[in-house]
């Protein structure tokens, strides 16, 4: 009974975030970036897919022009849905005590999204199938996907995994595109990519806030 109550509580937290985003909680007050922290809820795949779509359409999308939004939003939505489900299954091992962070940063030159889990095992090869699909989606946008284990300094202990989506926008007028800013969830040294392709607020146990950049 206690396990069912805890699952219901976490599912309520997740759906509270969904409602707040649907109601426009992020449509005023911030300009370039922020983050969401959501619980791990077993079997809540439709909710995670909906969250990915909302982040792509209503948060990232509102900072893009119409042509960019039509091109990027569907692909970012699908990519983030893959990353969220994978973070829950392979990263957090569906442990309700762990959370997933989605962070975004938007500049005139780039859209950068991070999905971060709290898994304690090295980034595994079982992630290969979904990663291939995310690579394809990023390739259609001329972007990239990179990842790393999160470790405290001078230790080998894994405390999570970061996956980064980086998508270039149209060149900034008068010069080269602006480089993406550092991660809103901490310093990140990404794994070099050998691919050249053609073209992821802080919620505590009882509330939601926005991290402004």
Tab-separated table of C-alpha atoms in Angstrom:
chain	number	residue	atom	x	y	z
A	1	UNK	CA	0.000	0.000	0.000
A	2	UNK	CA	2.793	2.407	0.872
A	3	UNK	CA	4.477	1.739	-2.491
A	4	UNK	CA	1.280	2.557	-4.354
A	5	UNK	CA	0.820	5.746	-2.356
A	6	UNK	CA	4.374	6.856	-3.175
A	7	UNK	CA	3.893	6.131	-6.868
A	8	UNK	CA	0.649	8.110	-6.868
A	9	UNK	CA	2.377	11.022	-5.126
A	10	UNK	CA	5.203	11.104	-7.675
A	11	UNK	CA	2.796	10.822	-10.588
A	12	UNK	CA	0.884	13.780	-9.144
A	13	UNK	CA	4.128	15.790	-9.002
A	14	UNK	CA	4.877	14.985	-12.625
A	15	UNK	CA	1.389	15.948	-13.763
A	16	UNK	CA	1.571	19.157	-11.741
A	17	UNK	CA	4.594	20.159	-13.824
A	18	UNK	CA	2.689	19.285	-16.996
A	19	UNK	CA	-0.276	21.423	-15.959
A	20	UNK	CA	1.921	24.376	-15.072
A	21	UNK	CA	3.690	24.278	-18.430
A	22	UNK	CA	0.380	23.832	-20.263
A	23	UNK	CA	-0.999	26.869	-18.424
A	24	UNK	CA	1.910	29.049	-19.529
A	25	UNK	CA	4.085	29.037	-16.428
A	26	UNK	CA	7.141	29.641	-18.623
A	27	UNK	CA	5.721	32.054	-21.165
A	28	UNK	CA	6.753	35.209	-19.290
A	29	UNK	CA	9.584	36.256	-17.036
A	30	UNK	CA	12.583	34.461	-18.545
A	31	UNK	CA	14.404	34.917	-21.820
A	32	UNK	CA	17.045	32.361	-22.608
A	33	UNK	CA	17.029	29.317	-20.392
A	34	UNK	CA	16.082	27.382	-17.340
A	35	UNK	CA	15.518	23.899	-16.024
A	36	UNK	CA	12.903	21.476	-14.791
A	37	UNK	CA	13.452	18.680	-12.298
A	38	UNK	CA	10.884	15.883	-12.489
A	39	UNK	CA	10.452	12.628	-10.560
A	40	UNK	CA	11.054	9.114	-11.814
A	41	UNK	CA	7.649	7.502	-12.305
A	42	UNK	CA	7.454	3.943	-13.587
A	43	UNK	CA	5.148	3.540	-16.568
A	44	UNK	CA	4.438	7.274	-17.036
A	45	UNK	CA	5.657	7.240	-20.642
A	46	UNK	CA	2.763	9.258	-22.052
A	47	UNK	CA	3.383	11.960	-19.445
A	48	UNK	CA	7.082	12.128	-20.320
A	49	UNK	CA	6.272	12.315	-24.040
A	50	UNK	CA	3.826	15.134	-23.328
A	51	UNK	CA	6.450	16.966	-21.260
A	52	UNK	CA	9.005	16.653	-24.086
A	53	UNK	CA	6.481	18.102	-26.530
A	54	UNK	CA	5.634	20.996	-24.216
A	55	UNK	CA	9.285	21.896	-23.659
A	56	UNK	CA	9.942	21.818	-27.403
A	57	UNK	CA	6.814	23.724	-28.442
A	58	UNK	CA	6.011	26.153	-25.630
A	59	UNK	CA	9.351	26.839	-23.969
A	60	UNK	CA	12.057	26.460	-26.627
A	61	UNK	CA	9.652	27.119	-29.501
A	62	UNK	CA	8.538	30.520	-28.293
A	63	UNK	CA	12.115	31.817	-28.689
A	64	UNK	CA	12.348	30.664	-32.323
A	65	UNK	CA	10.951	32.176	-35.475
A	66	UNK	CA	8.188	30.299	-37.291
A	67	UNK	CA	10.428	28.522	-39.802
A	68	UNK	CA	12.837	27.379	-37.071
A	69	UNK	CA	9.986	26.224	-34.847
A	70	UNK	CA	8.379	24.164	-37.591
A	71	UNK	CA	11.715	22.479	-38.318
A	72	UNK	CA	13.121	22.030	-34.814
A	73	UNK	CA	10.193	21.487	-32.468
A	74	UNK	CA	8.977	18.072	-33.717
A	75	UNK	CA	12.513	16.662	-33.797
A	76	UNK	CA	13.499	18.096	-30.425
A	77	UNK	CA	10.250	16.753	-28.971
A	78	UNK	CA	10.920	13.204	-30.182
A	79	UNK	CA	14.584	13.353	-29.159
A	80	UNK	CA	13.731	14.536	-25.637
A	81	UNK	CA	11.040	11.858	-25.287
A	82	UNK	CA	13.685	9.218	-26.073
A	83	UNK	CA	16.132	10.808	-23.623
A	84	UNK	CA	13.579	11.071	-20.825
A	85	UNK	CA	12.395	7.472	-21.096
A	86	UNK	CA	15.984	6.279	-21.306
A	87	UNK	CA	17.004	8.351	-18.288
A	88	UNK	CA	14.184	6.771	-16.292
A	89	UNK	CA	14.801	3.175	-17.437
A	90	UNK	CA	18.566	2.865	-17.956
A	91	UNK	CA	19.844	5.782	-15.899
A	92	UNK	CA	17.665	5.905	-12.799
A	93	UNK	CA	16.649	2.226	-13.113
A	94	UNK	CA	13.077	3.359	-12.376
A	95	UNK	CA	14.118	4.218	-8.819
A	96	UNK	CA	11.458	6.625	-7.433
A	97	UNK	CA	14.092	8.201	-5.207
A	98	UNK	CA	15.940	9.608	-8.227
A	99	UNK	CA	15.038	12.537	-10.467
A	100	UNK	CA	15.589	13.707	-14.042
A	101	UNK	CA	16.592	17.253	-14.978
A	102	UNK	CA	15.802	18.924	-18.293
A	103	UNK	CA	17.776	22.119	-18.900
A	104	UNK	CA	17.714	24.435	-21.902
A	105	UNK	CA	19.790	27.342	-23.118
A	106	UNK	CA	18.882	29.434	-26.171
A	107	UNK	CA	21.241	31.918	-27.834
A	108	UNK	CA	21.055	33.667	-31.200
A	109	UNK	CA	23.322	30.933	-32.574
A	110	UNK	CA	22.318	27.717	-30.836
A	111	UNK	CA	19.658	25.775	-28.990
A	112	UNK	CA	21.174	23.527	-26.330
A	113	UNK	CA	19.225	21.030	-24.241
A	114	UNK	CA	20.489	18.755	-21.461
A	115	UNK	CA	18.786	15.701	-19.986
A	116	UNK	CA	20.450	14.574	-16.765
A	117	UNK	CA	19.694	11.480	-14.698
A	118	UNK	CA	21.009	10.292	-11.319
A	119	UNK	CA	22.141	6.797	-12.245
A	120	UNK	CA	25.231	5.402	-10.495
A	121	UNK	CA	26.510	3.074	-13.224
A	122	UNK	CA	28.697	4.015	-16.222
A	123	UNK	CA	26.836	5.059	-19.352
A	124	UNK	CA	25.938	1.658	-20.809
A	125	UNK	CA	25.923	0.127	-24.278
A	126	UNK	CA	22.212	-0.753	-23.880
A	127	UNK	CA	21.511	2.870	-24.791
A	128	UNK	CA	22.768	2.383	-28.349
A	129	UNK	CA	19.438	1.847	-30.135
A	130	UNK	CA	17.738	4.990	-28.849
A	131	UNK	CA	20.962	6.978	-29.265
A	132	UNK	CA	21.055	6.094	-32.968
A	133	UNK	CA	17.552	7.525	-33.364
A	134	UNK	CA	18.499	10.718	-31.511
A	135	UNK	CA	21.581	11.051	-33.731
A	136	UNK	CA	19.364	10.795	-36.785
A	137	UNK	CA	17.007	13.483	-35.483
A	138	UNK	CA	19.885	15.807	-34.637
A	139	UNK	CA	21.451	15.096	-38.023
A	140	UNK	CA	18.314	16.380	-39.719
A	141	UNK	CA	18.896	19.673	-37.887
A	142	UNK	CA	22.663	19.879	-38.463
A	143	UNK	CA	23.134	19.305	-34.735
A	144	UNK	CA	24.831	16.814	-32.447
A	145	UNK	CA	24.273	14.637	-29.392
A	146	UNK	CA	27.028	14.084	-26.834
A	147	UNK	CA	27.067	12.458	-23.411
A	148	UNK	CA	29.168	11.857	-20.324
A	149	UNK	CA	29.142	10.269	-16.901
A	150	UNK	CA	28.825	12.764	-14.049
A	151	UNK	CA	31.563	12.224	-11.476
A	152	UNK	CA	32.729	14.279	-8.478
A	153	UNK	CA	36.194	15.729	-8.919
A	154	UNK	CA	39.072	13.288	-8.425
A	155	UNK	CA	36.810	10.253	-8.030
A	156	UNK	CA	35.574	7.432	-10.237
A	157	UNK	CA	32.145	7.248	-8.601
A	158	UNK	CA	29.345	7.860	-11.109
A	159	UNK	CA	26.578	10.157	-9.819
A	160	UNK	CA	24.576	10.504	-13.012
A	161	UNK	CA	24.725	10.991	-16.773
A	162	UNK	CA	24.351	14.094	-18.942
A	163	UNK	CA	23.173	13.975	-22.534
A	164	UNK	CA	23.472	17.168	-24.535
A	165	UNK	CA	21.584	18.153	-27.681
A	166	UNK	CA	23.130	21.070	-29.549
A	167	UNK	CA	21.352	22.522	-32.601
A	168	UNK	CA	22.624	25.488	-34.633
A	169	UNK	CA	20.267	28.273	-35.547
A	170	UNK	CA	20.487	30.608	-38.537
A	171	UNK	CA	23.800	32.543	-38.552
A	172	UNK	CA	23.845	35.681	-36.429
A	173	UNK	CA	23.681	38.795	-38.589
A	174	UNK	CA	27.103	40.326	-39.191
A	175	UNK	CA	29.229	37.370	-38.201
A	176	UNK	CA	29.527	33.792	-37.103
A	177	UNK	CA	26.968	32.083	-34.929
A	178	UNK	CA	27.248	32.676	-31.216
A	179	UNK	CA	28.694	29.749	-29.295
A	180	UNK	CA	26.373	28.006	-26.842
A	181	UNK	CA	26.667	29.069	-23.226
A	182	UNK	CA	27.719	26.731	-20.462
A	183	UNK	CA	25.278	24.222	-19.060
A	184	UNK	CA	22.613	25.564	-16.655
A	185	UNK	CA	23.130	22.385	-14.609
A	186	UNK	CA	26.856	22.711	-14.123
A	187	UNK	CA	30.141	22.478	-16.038
A	188	UNK	CA	30.164	19.794	-18.663
A	189	UNK	CA	32.991	18.481	-20.810
A	190	UNK	CA	31.295	16.612	-23.607
A	191	UNK	CA	32.578	13.565	-25.389
A	192	UNK	CA	33.959	14.490	-28.849
A	193	UNK	CA	31.692	13.478	-31.711
A	194	UNK	CA	33.002	11.867	-34.892
A	195	UNK	CA	29.744	12.527	-36.709
A	196	UNK	CA	28.835	15.513	-38.867
A	197	UNK	CA	25.051	15.581	-39.141
A	198	UNK	CA	22.900	17.623	-41.520
A	199	UNK	CA	21.286	19.677	-39.567
A	200	UNK	CA	16.637	18.696	-22.946
A	201	UNK	CA	12.725	25.979	-12.987
A	202	UNK	CA	13.629	23.736	-10.301
A	203	UNK	CA	10.979	21.546	-8.819
A	204	UNK	CA	11.408	20.430	-5.224
A	205	UNK	CA	9.196	17.967	-3.443
A	206	UNK	CA	6.342	20.390	-3.195
A	207	UNK	CA	6.762	23.140	-5.756
A	208	UNK	CA	8.166	24.564	-8.968
A	209	UNK	CA	10.472	27.449	-9.750
A	210	UNK	CA	12.350	28.770	-12.793
A	211	UNK	CA	16.107	29.130	-13.035
A	212	UNK	CA	16.765	32.356	-14.940
A	213	UNK	CA	19.912	32.779	-16.956
